[in-house]
PDB file of C-alpha atoms in Angstrom:
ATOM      1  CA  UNK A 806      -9.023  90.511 124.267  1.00 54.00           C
ATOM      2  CA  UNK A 807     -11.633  89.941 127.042  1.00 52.00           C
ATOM      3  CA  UNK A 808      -9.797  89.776 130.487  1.00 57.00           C
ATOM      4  CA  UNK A 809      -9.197  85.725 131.920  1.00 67.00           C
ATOM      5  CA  UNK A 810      -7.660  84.085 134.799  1.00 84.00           C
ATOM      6  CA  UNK A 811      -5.184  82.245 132.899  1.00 88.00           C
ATOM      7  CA  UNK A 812      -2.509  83.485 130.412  1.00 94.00           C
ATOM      8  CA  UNK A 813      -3.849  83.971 126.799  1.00 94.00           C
ATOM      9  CA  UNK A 814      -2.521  81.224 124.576  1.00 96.00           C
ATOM     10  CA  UNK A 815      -0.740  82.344 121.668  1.00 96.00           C
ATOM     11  CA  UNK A 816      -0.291  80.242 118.415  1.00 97.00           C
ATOM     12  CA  UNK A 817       2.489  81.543 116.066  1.00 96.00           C
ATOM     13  CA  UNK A 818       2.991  80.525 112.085  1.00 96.00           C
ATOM     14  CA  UNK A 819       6.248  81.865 110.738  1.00 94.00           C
ATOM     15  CA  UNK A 820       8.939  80.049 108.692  1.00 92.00           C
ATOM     16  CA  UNK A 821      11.787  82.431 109.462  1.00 91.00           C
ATOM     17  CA  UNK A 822      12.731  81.674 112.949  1.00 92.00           C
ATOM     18  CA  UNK A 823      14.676  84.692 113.913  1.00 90.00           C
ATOM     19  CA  UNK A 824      11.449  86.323 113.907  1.00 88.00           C
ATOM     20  CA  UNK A 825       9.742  83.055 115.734  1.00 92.00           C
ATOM     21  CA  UNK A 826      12.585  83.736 118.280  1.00 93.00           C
ATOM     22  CA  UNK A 827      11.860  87.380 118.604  1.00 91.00           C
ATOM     23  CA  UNK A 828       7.852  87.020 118.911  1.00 92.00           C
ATOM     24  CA  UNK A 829       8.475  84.378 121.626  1.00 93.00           C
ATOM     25  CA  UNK A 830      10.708  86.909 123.462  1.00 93.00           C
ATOM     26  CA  UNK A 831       8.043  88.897 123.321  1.00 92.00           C
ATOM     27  CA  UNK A 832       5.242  87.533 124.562  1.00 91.00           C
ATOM     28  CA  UNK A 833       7.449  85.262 126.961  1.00 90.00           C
ATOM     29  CA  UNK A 834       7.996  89.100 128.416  1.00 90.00           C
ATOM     30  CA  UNK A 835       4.423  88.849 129.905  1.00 90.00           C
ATOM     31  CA  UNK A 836       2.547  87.053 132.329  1.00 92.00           C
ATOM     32  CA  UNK A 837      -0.748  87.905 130.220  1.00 93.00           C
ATOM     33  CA  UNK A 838       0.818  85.354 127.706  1.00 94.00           C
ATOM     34  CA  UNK A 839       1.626  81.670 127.088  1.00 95.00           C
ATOM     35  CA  UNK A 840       3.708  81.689 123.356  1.00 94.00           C
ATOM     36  CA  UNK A 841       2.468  78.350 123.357  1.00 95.00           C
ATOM     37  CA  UNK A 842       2.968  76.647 119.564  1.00 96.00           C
ATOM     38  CA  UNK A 843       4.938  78.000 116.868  1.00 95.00           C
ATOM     39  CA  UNK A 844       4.624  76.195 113.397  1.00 96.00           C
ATOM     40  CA  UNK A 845       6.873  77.205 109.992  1.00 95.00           C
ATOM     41  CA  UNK A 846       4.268  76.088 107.664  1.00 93.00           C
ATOM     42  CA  UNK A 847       0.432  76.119 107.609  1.00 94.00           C
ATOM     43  CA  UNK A 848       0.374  72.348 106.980  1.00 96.00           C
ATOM     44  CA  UNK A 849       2.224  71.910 110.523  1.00 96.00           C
ATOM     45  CA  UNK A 850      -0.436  73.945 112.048  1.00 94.00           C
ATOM     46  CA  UNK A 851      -3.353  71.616 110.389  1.00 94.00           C
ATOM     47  CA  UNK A 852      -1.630  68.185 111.161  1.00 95.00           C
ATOM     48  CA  UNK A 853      -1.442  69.508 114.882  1.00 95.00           C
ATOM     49  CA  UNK A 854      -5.160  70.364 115.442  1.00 90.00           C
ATOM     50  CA  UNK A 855      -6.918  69.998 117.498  1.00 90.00           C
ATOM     51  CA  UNK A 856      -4.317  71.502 120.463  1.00 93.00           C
ATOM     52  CA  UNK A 857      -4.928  71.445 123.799  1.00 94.00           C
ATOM     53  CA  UNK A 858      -5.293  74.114 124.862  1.00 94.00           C
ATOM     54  CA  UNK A 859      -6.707  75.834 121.560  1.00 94.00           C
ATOM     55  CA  UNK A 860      -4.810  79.264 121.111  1.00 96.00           C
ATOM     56  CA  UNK A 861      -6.732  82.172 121.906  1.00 95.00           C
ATOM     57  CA  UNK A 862      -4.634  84.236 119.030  1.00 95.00           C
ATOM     58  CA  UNK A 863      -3.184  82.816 115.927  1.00 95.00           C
ATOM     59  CA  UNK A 864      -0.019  85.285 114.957  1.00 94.00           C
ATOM     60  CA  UNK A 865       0.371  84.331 110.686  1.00 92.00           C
ATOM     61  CA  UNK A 866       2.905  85.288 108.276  1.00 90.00           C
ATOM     62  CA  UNK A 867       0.719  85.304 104.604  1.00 84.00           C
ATOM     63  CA  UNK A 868       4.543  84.024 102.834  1.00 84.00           C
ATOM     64  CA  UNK A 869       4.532  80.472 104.207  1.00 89.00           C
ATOM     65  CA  UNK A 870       6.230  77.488 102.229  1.00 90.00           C
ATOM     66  CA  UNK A 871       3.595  74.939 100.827  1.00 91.00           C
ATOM     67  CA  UNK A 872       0.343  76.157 102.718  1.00 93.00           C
ATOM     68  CA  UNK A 873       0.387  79.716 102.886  1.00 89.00           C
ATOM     69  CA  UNK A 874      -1.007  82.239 105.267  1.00 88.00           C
ATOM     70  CA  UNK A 875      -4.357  83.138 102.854  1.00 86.00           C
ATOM     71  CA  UNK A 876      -4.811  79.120 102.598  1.00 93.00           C
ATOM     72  CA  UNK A 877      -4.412  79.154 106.546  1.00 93.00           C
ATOM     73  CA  UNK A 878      -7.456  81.402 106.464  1.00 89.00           C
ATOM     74  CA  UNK A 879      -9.222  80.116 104.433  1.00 91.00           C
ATOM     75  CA  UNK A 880      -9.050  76.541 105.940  1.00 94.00           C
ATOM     76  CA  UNK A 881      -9.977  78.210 109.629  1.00 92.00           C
ATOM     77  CA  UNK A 882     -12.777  79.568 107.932  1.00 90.00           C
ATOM     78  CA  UNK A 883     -13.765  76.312 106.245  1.00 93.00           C
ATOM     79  CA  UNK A 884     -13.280  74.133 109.926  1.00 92.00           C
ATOM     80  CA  UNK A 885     -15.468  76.803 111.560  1.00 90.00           C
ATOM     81  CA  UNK A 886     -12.340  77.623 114.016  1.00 88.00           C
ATOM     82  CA  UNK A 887     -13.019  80.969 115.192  1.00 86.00           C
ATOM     83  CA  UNK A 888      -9.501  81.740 116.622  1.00 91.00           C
ATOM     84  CA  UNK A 889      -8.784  85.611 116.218  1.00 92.00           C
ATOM     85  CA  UNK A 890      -6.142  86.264 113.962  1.00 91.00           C
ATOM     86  CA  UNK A 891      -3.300  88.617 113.648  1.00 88.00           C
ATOM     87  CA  UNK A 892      -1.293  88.662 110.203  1.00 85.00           C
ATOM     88  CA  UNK A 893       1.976  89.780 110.717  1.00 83.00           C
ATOM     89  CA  UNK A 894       3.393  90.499 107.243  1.00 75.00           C
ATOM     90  CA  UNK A 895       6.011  92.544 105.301  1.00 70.00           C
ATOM     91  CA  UNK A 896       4.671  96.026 104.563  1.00 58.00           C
ATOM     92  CA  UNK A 897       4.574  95.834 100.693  1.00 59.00           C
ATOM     93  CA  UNK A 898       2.186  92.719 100.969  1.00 58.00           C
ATOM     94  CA  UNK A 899       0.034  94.491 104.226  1.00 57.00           C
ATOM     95  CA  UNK A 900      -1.250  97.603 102.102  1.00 53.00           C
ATOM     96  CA  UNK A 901      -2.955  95.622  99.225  1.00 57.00           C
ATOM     97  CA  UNK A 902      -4.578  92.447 101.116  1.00 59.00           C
ATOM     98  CA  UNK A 903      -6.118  94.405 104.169  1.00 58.00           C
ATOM     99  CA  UNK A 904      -9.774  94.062 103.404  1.00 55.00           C
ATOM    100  CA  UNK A 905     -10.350  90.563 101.901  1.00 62.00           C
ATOM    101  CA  UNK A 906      -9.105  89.633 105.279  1.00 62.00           C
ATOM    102  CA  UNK A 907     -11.253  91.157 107.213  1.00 58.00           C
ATOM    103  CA  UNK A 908     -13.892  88.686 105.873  1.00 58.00           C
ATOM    104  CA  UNK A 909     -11.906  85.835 107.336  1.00 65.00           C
ATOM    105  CA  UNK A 910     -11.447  86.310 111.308  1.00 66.00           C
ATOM    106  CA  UNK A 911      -8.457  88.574 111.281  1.00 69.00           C
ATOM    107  CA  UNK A 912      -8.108  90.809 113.580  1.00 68.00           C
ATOM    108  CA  UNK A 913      -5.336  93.311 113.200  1.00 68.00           C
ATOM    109  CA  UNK A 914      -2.234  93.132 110.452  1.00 70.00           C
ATOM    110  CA  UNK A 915       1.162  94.090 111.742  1.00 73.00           C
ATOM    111  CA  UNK A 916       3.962  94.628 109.740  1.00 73.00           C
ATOM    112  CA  UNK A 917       7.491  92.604 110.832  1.00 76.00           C
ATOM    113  CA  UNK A 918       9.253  95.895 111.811  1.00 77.00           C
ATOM    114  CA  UNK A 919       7.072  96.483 114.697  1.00 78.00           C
ATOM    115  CA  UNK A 920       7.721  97.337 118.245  1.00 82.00           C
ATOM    116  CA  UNK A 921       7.461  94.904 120.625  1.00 80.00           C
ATOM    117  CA  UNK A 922       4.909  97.158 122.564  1.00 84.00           C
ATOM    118  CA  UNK A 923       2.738  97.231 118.949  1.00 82.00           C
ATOM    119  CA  UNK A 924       2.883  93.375 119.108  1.00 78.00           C
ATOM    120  CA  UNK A 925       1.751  93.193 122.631  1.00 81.00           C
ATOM    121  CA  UNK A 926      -0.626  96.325 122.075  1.00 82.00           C
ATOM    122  CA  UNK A 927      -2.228  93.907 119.323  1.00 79.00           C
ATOM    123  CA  UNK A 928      -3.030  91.432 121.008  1.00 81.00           C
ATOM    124  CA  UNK A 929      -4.679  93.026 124.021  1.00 81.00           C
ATOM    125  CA  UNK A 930      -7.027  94.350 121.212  1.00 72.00           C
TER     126      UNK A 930
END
């Protein structure tokens, strides 16, 4: 991510909150972030919009209860919401749905045994 003066504003989709609770830890860990919304369902995500301020990264689980992750996408793509994305996702579904992705703002895929450092190192990308 380009350098700014003010924290980079992270927006987090996940329906298991341990994992919510461990990616706020996270980023709450820096001063480069702001773990600013955190949604368990796409549709939570699209009621919300617009947010002020709009996230500068989108962290989405593709396994998400009534609007998944790919639908997610795919509705970014259709609002014309550029927000980078990073889908954090078990391994098994990571190694088959890397490239129609690409086509649809993400930016990096992660899987949900990462380090923290990977995380962070992620998102500075």
């Amino acid at each position: 991510m380009p350098q700014q003066n003010r924290p980079y504003v992270i927006c987090h989709i996940e329906d298991h909150k341990m994992f919510q609770t461990l990616l706020n830890h996270i980023f709450s860990s820096s001063d480069r972030y702001h773990y600013a919304y955190q949604y368990s369902d796409g549709r939570e995500l699209v009621a919300a919009l617009p947010l002020s301020p709009m996230p500068d990264l989108i962290l989405l689980d593709l396994g998400l209860p009534h609007m998944d992750g790919q639908q997610v996408l795919y509705w970014l793509k259709e609002q014309a919401l550029s927000i980078p994305v990073i889908v954090i996702s078990g391994a098994s579904e990571l190694a088959k749905l890397v490239k129609p992705y690409l086509l649809l703002n993400v930016k990096g895929f992660l899987d949900k045994n990462s380090s923290a450092e990977s995380v962070l190192a992620a998102a500075d990308d």
